[in-house]
Amino acid sequence: MSSLVVLAVDDEPPALDELAYLLNADGRVAHVHRAGDATEALRVLRDTEVDAVFLDIRMPGLDGMELARILRRFAQPPAIVFVTAYDDGAVDAFDLGVTDYVRKPVRAERLAESLRRVAGLQAAPAPPVPADEPAIPVELAGTTRMLPRSSVRWVEAQGDYARLHTGETSHLVRVSLATLAERWANAGFVRIHRSYLVQLRLVTELRLTGSGYVVAVDGAELPVSRRHTRELKDRLIRAAKHDWNR
């Protein structure tokens, strides 16, 4: 049944035409508003309530990421779906709690998955994502999935990218380990090495070997650099005392 009112935003007319066409072709969409930039989008949103905004990121003037931050401050914010040719916006999308992150060129079946998520929010509104539990857009078999940060056990640096290790698999995202270490510090992630970041509560062992200290995290043994050893020991002791005194 057609029920969703959506807004498509893209500064490139051919891309906007294609996005609007695909959205209109889905039976769940009742009406598609269009905007060629963020300023025009805000004018539409001033006069019209929409269920979701399908939003390009790289646009002149106010870009898609800045517009998304404005939308999150609305009393009743619409669902936000980024539609972009680039993956370097993923790290900023972490903190915005976006509904989906779709890569261009947009496929009808991929857009249908985004609309299914938006429709699901309308049927049963999800609680807001807490600030310490963002969802992370990751690529899996050609599809972008939203990975809860709580499922990440440890992170490994790979050049300008980081590999997020979960209990079952791993995902490569375009963000530096230093950036994640800064943003995730308050969520319990600790830098143990120039190449590794771990969830402190999942460390089950700190052990001295012939080549230095290692930690056991979720069945993996990871090296601890000398400069991080003292801080890690102190953090583990404080965490143990806190758990003991609860």
XYZ file of N, CA, C and O in Angstrom, residues 29-210:
728
model
N 5.635 3.860 -1.822
C 5.814 5.314 -1.872
C 4.575 5.975 -2.459
O 4.149 5.663 -3.578
N 3.997 6.892 -1.699
C 2.811 7.626 -2.159
C 3.196 8.874 -2.936
O 2.524 9.244 -3.898
N 4.276 9.550 -2.517
C 4.667 10.790 -3.191
C 6.156 11.048 -2.978
O 6.689 10.793 -1.898
N 6.803 11.556 -4.017
C 8.225 11.903 -3.952
C 8.378 13.403 -4.188
O 8.039 13.912 -5.265
N 8.857 14.130 -3.195
C 9.251 15.528 -3.373
C 10.713 15.540 -3.830
O 11.477 14.620 -3.532
N 11.104 16.590 -4.512
C 12.459 16.682 -5.051
C 13.093 17.994 -4.650
O 12.420 19.012 -4.523
N 14.417 17.957 -4.459
C 15.168 19.178 -4.172
C 16.555 19.047 -4.791
O 17.177 17.972 -4.718
N 17.039 20.156 -5.374
C 18.332 20.134 -6.029
C 19.490 20.531 -5.136
O 20.650 20.431 -5.543
N 19.191 20.964 -3.912
C 20.251 21.273 -2.952
C 19.642 21.322 -1.555
O 18.421 21.177 -1.387
N 20.492 21.522 -0.556
C 20.036 21.481 0.833
C 19.092 22.639 1.153
O 18.132 22.464 1.907
N 19.349 23.814 0.573
C 18.485 24.965 0.843
C 17.071 24.711 0.338
O 16.084 24.985 1.033
N 16.969 24.167 -0.869
C 15.662 23.846 -1.411
C 14.991 22.752 -0.579
O 13.772 22.771 -0.363
N 15.785 21.793 -0.106
C 15.235 20.723 0.732
C 14.625 21.289 2.008
O 13.538 20.870 2.431
N 15.302 22.246 2.624
C 14.772 22.845 3.854
C 13.480 23.619 3.591
O 12.594 23.658 4.446
N 13.377 24.229 2.401
C 12.128 24.915 2.057
C 10.983 23.920 1.935
O 9.869 24.177 2.396
N 11.263 22.762 1.316
C 10.240 21.716 1.201
C 9.830 21.238 2.583
O 8.641 21.105 2.896
N 10.820 20.997 3.434
C 10.543 20.448 4.770
C 9.850 21.458 5.673
O 9.183 21.073 6.640
N 9.996 22.732 5.371
C 9.303 23.765 6.150
C 7.793 23.666 5.972
O 7.017 23.943 6.897
N 7.372 23.251 4.784
C 5.947 23.238 4.459
C 5.339 21.842 4.392
O 4.116 21.713 4.305
N 6.188 20.807 4.429
C 5.696 19.452 4.174
C 6.317 18.468 5.161
O 7.528 18.525 5.421
N 5.516 17.568 5.682
C 6.029 16.475 6.512
C 6.387 15.296 5.612
O 5.579 14.880 4.784
N 7.586 14.780 5.782
C 8.002 13.611 5.005
C 8.442 12.514 5.969
O 8.862 12.785 7.098
N 8.340 11.293 5.490
C 8.745 10.150 6.310
C 10.239 9.884 6.218
O 10.838 9.368 7.161
N 10.833 10.224 5.071
C 12.257 9.931 4.878
C 12.850 10.902 3.876
O 12.176 11.372 2.959
N 14.139 11.171 4.070
C 14.907 11.992 3.136
C 16.014 11.123 2.553
O 16.838 10.576 3.299
N 16.007 10.974 1.231
C 17.059 10.238 0.522
C 18.039 11.282 0.004
O 17.710 12.076 -0.883
N 19.245 11.262 0.540
C 20.094 12.450 0.534
C 21.498 12.156 0.013
O 22.191 11.279 0.529
N 21.888 12.902 -1.028
C 23.275 12.861 -1.486
C 24.148 13.558 -0.446
O 23.672 14.414 0.308
N 25.425 13.201 -0.380
C 26.318 13.805 0.613
C 27.091 14.973 0.020
O 27.096 16.074 0.566
N 27.742 14.766 -1.098
C 28.588 15.806 -1.678
C 27.757 16.731 -2.550
O 27.399 16.395 -3.674
N 27.448 17.902 -2.000
C 26.685 18.917 -2.721
C 27.312 20.269 -2.432
O 27.893 20.476 -1.362
N 27.223 21.226 -3.364
C 27.772 22.572 -3.108
C 26.974 23.282 -2.034
O 25.806 22.976 -1.781
N 27.624 24.239 -1.375
C 26.959 24.952 -0.280
C 26.825 24.038 0.923
O 27.787 23.381 1.337
N 25.644 23.991 1.495
C 25.367 23.101 2.624
C 25.351 21.668 2.108
O 24.510 21.315 1.277
N 26.289 20.822 2.565
C 26.334 19.470 2.019
C 25.357 18.548 2.746
O 24.681 18.944 3.709
N 25.274 17.309 2.273
C 24.299 16.377 2.815
C 24.519 16.042 4.269
O 23.553 15.859 5.028
N 25.779 15.956 4.696
C 26.061 15.629 6.090
C 25.600 16.765 7.011
O 25.016 16.520 8.081
N 25.840 17.995 6.580
C 25.392 19.152 7.385
C 23.870 19.226 7.434
O 23.282 19.518 8.482
N 23.220 18.934 6.302
C 21.759 18.917 6.291
C 21.228 17.822 7.216
O 20.256 18.039 7.953
N 21.860 16.664 7.204
C 21.413 15.572 8.068
C 21.493 15.962 9.541
O 20.611 15.624 10.332
N 22.541 16.693 9.923
C 22.662 17.125 11.322
C 21.525 18.090 11.688
O 21.024 18.063 12.807
N 21.136 18.929 10.744
C 19.999 19.820 10.986
C 18.721 19.014 11.150
O 17.918 19.256 12.063
N 18.532 18.025 10.293
C 17.311 17.213 10.351
C 17.209 16.448 11.664
O 16.101 16.255 12.189
N 18.342 16.034 12.225
C 18.313 15.267 13.479
C 17.829 16.123 14.647
O 17.454 15.587 15.694
N 17.849 17.443 14.475
C 17.401 18.328 15.544
C 15.905 18.642 15.455
O 15.373 19.328 16.323
N 15.252 18.145 14.403
C 13.810 18.344 14.285
C 13.105 17.645 15.437
O 13.574 16.624 15.949
N 11.956 18.188 15.860
C 11.180 17.544 16.925
C 10.781 16.131 16.529
O 10.799 15.216 17.351
N 10.399 15.942 15.264
C 10.084 14.619 14.732
C 10.901 14.426 13.453
O 10.398 14.651 12.347
N 12.160 14.041 13.597
C 13.030 13.965 12.418
C 12.615 12.848 11.474
O 12.173 11.785 11.907
N 12.726 13.096 10.166
C 12.470 12.026 9.208
C 13.614 11.015 9.230
O 14.715 11.313 9.700
N 13.345 9.825 8.722
C 14.423 8.865 8.519
C 15.383 9.443 7.478
O 14.968 10.137 6.550
N 16.658 9.168 7.650
C 17.676 9.678 6.726
C 18.354 8.506 6.043
O 18.855 7.582 6.701
N 18.363 8.535 4.717
C 19.079 7.527 3.926
C 20.084 8.271 3.065
O 19.704 9.095 2.221
N 21.360 8.028 3.296
C 22.376 8.635 2.446
C 22.461 7.860 1.137
O 22.482 6.621 1.136
N 22.527 8.591 0.032
C 22.686 7.996 -1.296
C 23.908 8.654 -1.909
O 23.863 9.837 -2.270
N 25.008 7.933 -2.009
C 26.276 8.560 -2.351
C 27.162 7.630 -3.159
O 27.035 6.402 -3.069
N 28.049 8.216 -3.938
C 29.023 7.437 -4.700
C 30.275 7.153 -3.885
O 31.174 6.453 -4.349
N 30.349 7.668 -2.658
C 31.574 7.585 -1.867
C 31.312 6.885 -0.536
O 30.197 6.915 -0.011
N 32.360 6.291 0.003
C 32.221 5.638 1.312
C 32.915 6.414 2.420
O 32.912 5.994 3.571
N 33.524 7.575 2.103
C 34.265 8.305 3.127
C 33.363 9.116 4.049
O 33.837 9.780 4.958
N 32.049 9.065 3.833
C 31.132 9.714 4.764
C 30.660 8.786 5.857
O 29.934 9.201 6.765
N 31.086 7.522 5.783
C 30.569 6.527 6.726
C 30.917 6.859 8.172
O 30.091 6.684 9.068
N 32.130 7.374 8.412
C 32.530 7.634 9.793
C 31.645 8.695 10.438
O 31.299 8.598 11.619
N 31.255 9.723 9.672
C 30.367 10.741 10.234
C 28.938 10.229 10.350
O 28.176 10.691 11.206
N 28.573 9.286 9.492
C 27.232 8.696 9.575
C 27.071 7.870 10.845
O 25.954 7.668 11.322
N 28.187 7.378 11.419
C 28.134 6.588 12.654
C 27.302 7.317 13.713
O 26.450 6.738 14.363
N 27.608 8.597 13.875
C 27.046 9.355 14.995
C 25.644 9.886 14.725
O 25.000 10.392 15.640
N 25.184 9.763 13.482
C 23.895 10.340 13.126
C 22.748 9.345 13.224
O 21.590 9.730 13.142
N 23.072 8.074 13.367
C 22.020 7.068 13.463
C 21.168 6.999 12.209
O 19.947 6.865 12.282
N 21.809 7.078 11.020
C 21.050 7.048 9.776
C 20.377 5.693 9.587
O 20.840 4.677 10.103
N 19.295 5.698 8.832
C 18.552 4.460 8.590
C 19.265 3.564 7.605
O 19.231 2.340 7.734
N 19.932 4.160 6.618
C 20.637 3.345 5.629
C 21.663 4.195 4.910
O 21.653 5.431 4.996
N 22.554 3.512 4.187
C 23.650 4.161 3.476
C 23.776 3.431 2.145
O 24.272 2.306 2.091
N 23.291 4.033 1.070
C 23.189 3.376 -0.233
C 24.255 3.935 -1.165
O 24.410 5.151 -1.288
N 24.969 3.043 -1.823
C 26.012 3.461 -2.754
C 25.459 3.611 -4.163
O 24.640 2.824 -4.618
N 25.912 4.646 -4.855
C 25.595 4.816 -6.267
C 26.519 3.933 -7.110
O 27.656 3.681 -6.703
N 26.096 3.479 -8.274
C 24.773 3.655 -8.876
C 23.713 2.872 -8.100
O 23.953 1.735 -7.667
N 22.561 3.490 -7.926
C 21.502 2.912 -7.100
C 20.770 1.819 -7.876
O 20.365 2.029 -9.022
N 20.634 0.661 -7.246
C 19.863 -0.436 -7.828
C 18.475 -0.469 -7.197
O 18.322 -0.183 -6.012
N 17.478 -0.845 -7.994
C 16.096 -0.858 -7.514
C 15.938 -1.762 -6.308
O 15.264 -1.402 -5.330
N 16.578 -2.933 -6.335
C 16.433 -3.871 -5.213
C 17.108 -3.350 -3.949
O 16.647 -3.604 -2.835
N 18.197 -2.570 -4.120
C 18.864 -2.001 -2.948
C 18.015 -0.887 -2.349
O 17.909 -0.754 -1.124
N 17.402 -0.087 -3.207
C 16.532 0.982 -2.718
C 15.293 0.395 -2.045
O 14.784 0.946 -1.060
N 14.819 -0.734 -2.566
C 13.665 -1.394 -1.951
C 13.974 -1.820 -0.520
O 13.116 -1.751 0.366
N 15.214 -2.240 -0.268
C 15.617 -2.611 1.089
C 15.582 -1.391 2.003
O 15.132 -1.470 3.159
N 16.024 -0.234 1.502
C 15.974 0.994 2.297
C 14.531 1.379 2.617
O 14.215 1.760 3.756
N 13.664 1.273 1.636
C 12.259 1.611 1.858
C 11.598 0.636 2.827
O 10.714 1.022 3.605
N 12.022 -0.610 2.794
C 11.501 -1.580 3.765
C 11.870 -1.151 5.180
O 11.044 -1.230 6.101
N 13.093 -0.667 5.371
C 13.516 -0.210 6.689
C 12.733 1.033 7.121
O 12.320 1.143 8.276
N 12.542 1.951 6.180
C 11.780 3.158 6.503
C 10.342 2.789 6.864
O 9.792 3.291 7.854
N 9.736 1.911 6.080
C 8.367 1.487 6.355
C 8.279 0.782 7.704
O 7.291 0.945 8.433
N 9.309 0.039 8.051
C 9.327 -0.636 9.349
C 9.354 0.351 10.498
O 8.727 0.124 11.531
N 10.057 1.462 10.312
C 10.078 2.496 11.348
C 8.708 3.135 11.519
O 8.308 3.486 12.631
N 7.973 3.269 10.408
C 6.642 3.859 10.490
C 5.665 2.918 11.183
O 4.800 3.338 11.944
N 5.823 1.617 10.932
C 4.913 0.636 11.527
C 5.170 0.466 13.016
O 4.253 0.316 13.813
N 6.433 0.488 13.391
C 6.802 0.312 14.802
C 8.000 1.205 15.057
O 9.138 0.774 14.897
N 7.796 2.449 15.424
C 8.907 3.386 15.598
C 9.975 2.831 16.530
O 9.670 2.370 17.622
N 11.188 2.878 16.056
C 12.300 2.372 16.857
C 12.718 3.418 17.873
O 12.600 4.626 17.630
N 13.200 2.991 19.044
C 13.709 3.966 19.997
C 14.926 4.659 19.432
O 15.625 4.092 18.599
N 15.175 5.883 19.840
C 16.340 6.580 19.306
C 17.624 5.853 19.663
O 17.739 5.244 20.720
N 18.578 5.921 18.745
C 19.866 5.280 18.984
C 20.629 6.081 20.016
O 20.865 7.276 19.835
N 21.023 5.487 21.148
C 21.766 6.247 22.142
C 23.107 6.697 21.607
O 23.656 6.093 20.694
N 23.631 7.760 22.214
C 24.861 8.342 21.698
C 26.031 7.368 21.754
O 26.964 7.472 20.983
N 26.013 6.403 22.693
C 27.132 5.481 22.816
C 26.895 4.188 22.053
O 27.625 3.228 22.211
N 25.871 4.131 21.203
C 25.599 2.925 20.446
C 25.198 3.268 19.016
O 24.084 2.991 18.581
N 26.085 3.897 18.262
C 25.747 4.181 16.873
C 25.771 2.916 16.034
O 26.381 1.912 16.405
N 25.086 2.964 14.910
C 25.152 1.881 13.936
C 26.128 2.294 12.843
O 26.155 3.442 12.414
N 26.933 1.362 12.384
C 28.016 1.648 11.464
C 27.686 1.049 10.101
O 27.428 -0.144 10.002
N 27.640 1.849 9.032
C 27.382 1.269 7.709
C 28.589 0.486 7.205
O 29.692 1.010 7.124
N 28.390 -0.788 6.878
C 29.462 -1.633 6.368
C 28.965 -2.336 5.111
O 27.774 -2.590 4.947
N 29.897 -2.662 4.224
C 29.566 -3.375 2.995
C 29.670 -4.877 3.225
O 30.641 -5.376 3.772
N 28.627 -5.609 2.795
C 28.615 -7.061 2.937
C 27.936 -7.644 1.711
O 26.738 -7.453 1.504
N 28.736 -8.338 0.874
C 28.211 -8.974 -0.339
C 27.461 -7.977 -1.228
O 26.383 -8.271 -1.741
N 28.019 -6.774 -1.373
C 27.420 -5.775 -2.234
C 26.275 -4.997 -1.621
O 25.657 -4.168 -2.283
N 25.973 -5.259 -0.342
C 24.871 -4.577 0.332
C 25.406 -3.856 1.558
O 26.257 -4.378 2.268
N 24.919 -2.643 1.791
C 25.317 -1.893 2.980
C 24.427 -2.291 4.146
O 23.207 -2.228 4.054
N 25.042 -2.742 5.232
C 24.320 -3.114 6.440
C 24.703 -2.164 7.567
O 25.788 -1.599 7.584
N 23.799 -2.017 8.524
C 24.072 -1.181 9.684
C 24.524 -2.085 10.832
O 23.753 -2.896 11.351
N 25.796 -1.972 11.197
C 26.407 -2.837 12.204
C 26.417 -2.133 13.558
O 27.028 -1.070 13.696
N 25.772 -2.701 14.594
C 25.828 -2.074 15.923
C 27.259 -2.065 16.450
O 27.973 -3.063 16.354
N 27.673 -0.953 17.025
C 29.047 -0.881 17.529
C 29.300 -1.898 18.636
O 30.432 -2.377 18.808
N 28.264 -2.260 19.382
C 28.440 -3.219 20.476
C 28.881 -4.582 19.985
O 29.384 -5.392 20.768
N 28.719 -4.851 18.682
C 29.145 -6.154 18.157
C 30.628 -6.176 17.791
O 31.179 -7.232 17.468
N 31.301 -5.022 17.851
C 32.724 -4.948 17.507
C 33.565 -5.346 18.708
O 33.434 -4.774 19.791
N 34.410 -6.350 18.523
C 35.303 -6.822 19.603
C 36.632 -6.078 19.608
O 37.115 -5.657 20.634
N 37.229 -5.981 18.421
C 38.502 -5.276 18.296
C 38.639 -4.742 16.869
O 37.913 -5.165 15.970
N 39.559 -3.785 16.723
C 39.731 -3.095 15.450
C 41.202 -3.146 15.061
O 42.089 -2.952 15.898
N 41.436 -3.383 13.791
C 42.801 -3.503 13.273
C 43.033 -2.446 12.203
O 42.211 -2.283 11.288
N 44.134 -1.706 12.305
C 44.458 -0.693 11.301
C 44.949 -1.359 10.030
O 45.752 -2.303 10.067
N 44.447 -0.860 8.899
C 44.925 -1.316 7.592
C 45.067 -0.090 6.687
O 44.159 0.235 5.933
N 46.203 0.590 6.831
C 46.436 1.808 6.069
C 45.473 2.904 6.515
O 45.338 3.190 7.701
N 44.783 3.498 5.539
C 43.794 4.535 5.841
C 42.453 3.940 6.236
O 41.499 4.685 6.490
N 42.370 2.625 6.294
C 41.139 1.931 6.640
C 41.275 1.260 8.007
O 42.365 1.186 8.584
N 40.159 0.775 8.505
C 40.159 -0.007 9.743
C 39.294 -1.237 9.521
O 38.240 -1.158 8.884
N 39.737 -2.366 10.036
C 38.963 -3.600 9.943
C 38.294 -3.852 11.288
O 38.969 -4.008 12.307
N 36.966 -3.882 11.284
C 36.183 -4.118 12.492
C 35.943 -5.606 12.646
O 35.321 -6.236 11.781
N 36.419 -6.182 13.739
C 36.263 -7.619 13.980
C 35.093 -7.844 14.939
O 35.061 -7.293 16.050
N 34.131 -8.638 14.501
C 33.013 -9.023 15.346
C 33.200 -10.482 15.754
O 34.233 -11.087 15.468
N 32.214 -11.050 16.404
C 32.327 -12.444 16.812
C 32.291 -13.402 15.650
O 32.792 -14.532 15.745
N 31.707 -12.987 14.497
C 31.522 -13.898 13.386
C 32.370 -13.563 12.166
O 32.784 -14.457 11.426
N 32.629 -12.278 11.936
C 33.292 -11.887 10.698
C 34.035 -10.572 10.917
O 34.219 -10.139 12.058
N 34.463 -9.934 9.832
C 35.124 -8.631 9.934
C 34.669 -7.766 8.764
O 34.235 -8.268 7.727
N 34.786 -6.441 8.949
C 34.328 -5.494 7.941
C 35.365 -4.381 7.807
O 35.836 -3.843 8.813
N 35.692 -4.025 6.572
C 36.644 -2.956 6.309
C 35.883 -1.655 6.080
O 34.964 -1.599 5.265
N 36.247 -0.608 6.844
C 35.599 0.692 6.698
C 36.667 1.756 6.478
O 37.800 1.634 6.958
N 36.283 2.807 5.763
C 37.243 3.850 5.425
C 37.292 4.885 6.529
O 36.644 5.933 6.473
N 38.058 4.587 7.555
C 38.258 5.494 8.684
C 39.552 5.063 9.370
O 39.873 3.875 9.411
N 40.318 6.007 9.881
C 41.585 5.664 10.512
C 41.365 5.129 11.924
O 40.360 5.442 12.575
N 42.318 4.337 12.385
C 42.256 3.799 13.744
C 42.309 4.938 14.765
O 41.636 4.882 15.801
N 43.084 5.981 14.475
C 43.184 7.120 15.398
C 41.828 7.797 15.573
O 41.456 8.193 16.688
N 41.072 7.919 14.492
C 39.752 8.538 14.577
C 38.814 7.700 15.430
O 38.095 8.218 16.296
N 38.825 6.383 15.222
C 37.963 5.510 16.021
C 38.391 5.515 17.481
O 37.544 5.498 18.381
N 39.690 5.529 17.742
C 40.170 5.547 19.127
C 39.660 6.779 19.860
O 39.269 6.706 21.036
N 39.617 7.912 19.163
C 39.137 9.147 19.783
C 37.632 9.115 19.990
O 37.124 9.461 21.050
N 36.910 8.668 18.975
C 35.444 8.700 19.037
C 34.866 7.609 19.923
O 33.772 7.761 20.465
N 35.571 6.501 20.062
C 35.033 5.364 20.804
C 35.607 5.216 22.203
O 35.320 4.247 22.899
N 36.419 6.167 22.639
C 37.047 6.066 23.964
C 36.001 5.963 25.061
O 36.144 5.160 26.003
N 34.940 6.745 24.959
C 33.915 6.727 26.003
C 33.051 5.478 25.977
O 32.252 5.252 26.886
N 33.202 4.667 24.926
C 32.446 3.414 24.830
C 33.275 2.220 25.278
O 32.859 1.077 25.099
N 34.460 2.479 25.863
C 35.259 1.393 26.419
C 36.333 0.834 25.515
O 36.979 -0.163 25.864
N 36.571 1.461 24.373
C 37.624 0.981 23.476
C 38.958 1.611 23.861
O 39.041 2.807 24.118
N 40.001 0.784 23.876
C 41.321 1.206 24.356
C 42.375 0.885 23.293
O 42.395 -0.223 22.735
N 43.243 1.843 23.038
C 44.369 1.628 22.110
C 45.434 0.810 22.824
O 45.895 1.173 23.907
N 45.820 -0.311 22.247
C 46.855 -1.156 22.852
C 48.118 -1.216 21.998
O 49.146 -1.741 22.439
N 48.028 -0.682 20.794
C 49.119 -0.802 19.839
C 48.828 0.184 18.713
O 47.674 0.599 18.548
N 49.815 0.575 17.948
C 49.552 1.495 16.834
C 48.594 0.887 15.814
O 47.959 1.608 15.037
N 48.456 -0.450 15.841
C 47.604 -1.122 14.867
C 46.349 -1.749 15.459
O 45.569 -2.360 14.716
N 46.136 -1.618 16.790
C 45.007 -2.321 17.400
C 44.271 -1.470 18.436
O 44.876 -0.743 19.227
N 42.954 -1.626 18.405
C 42.045 -1.008 19.361
C 41.119 -2.118 19.858
O 40.600 -2.895 19.048
N 40.932 -2.225 21.173
C 40.138 -3.331 21.707
C 39.050 -2.813 22.642
O 39.164 -1.739 23.226
N 37.988 -3.614 22.760
C 36.949 -3.352 23.739
C 37.446 -3.886 25.083
O 37.621 -5.093 25.264
N 37.687 -2.980 26.030
C 38.339 -3.343 27.287
C 37.596 -4.446 28.040
O 38.221 -5.358 28.590
N 36.266 -4.393 28.059
C 35.503 -5.373 28.847
C 35.628 -6.791 28.297
O 35.279 -7.751 28.983
N 36.126 -6.922 27.050
C 36.258 -8.249 26.450
C 37.658 -8.829 26.604
O 37.906 -9.952 26.163
N 38.567 -8.068 27.225
C 39.924 -8.577 27.460
C 39.871 -9.609 28.587
O 39.471 -9.295 29.713
N 40.249 -10.827 28.290
C 40.205 -11.904 29.288
C 41.575 -12.249 29.843
O 41.672 -12.932 30.868
N 42.637 -11.754 29.199
C 43.975 -12.109 29.667
C 45.003 -11.109 29.145
O 44.929 -10.668 27.999
N 45.923 -10.722 30.015
C 47.099 -9.942 29.638
C 48.296 -10.778 30.032
O 48.490 -11.083 31.220
N 49.118 -11.157 29.054
C 50.162 -12.149 29.318
C 51.484 -11.702 28.714
O 51.531 -11.156 27.607
N 52.568 -11.939 29.465
C 53.912 -11.625 28.982
C 54.476 -12.816 28.212
O 54.480 -13.939 28.692
N 54.913 -12.559 26.999
C 55.535 -13.593 26.176
C 56.980 -13.205 25.904
O 57.455 -12.159 26.350
N 57.680 -14.031 25.154
C 59.070 -13.744 24.843
C 59.254 -12.480 24.030
O 60.310 -11.844 24.080
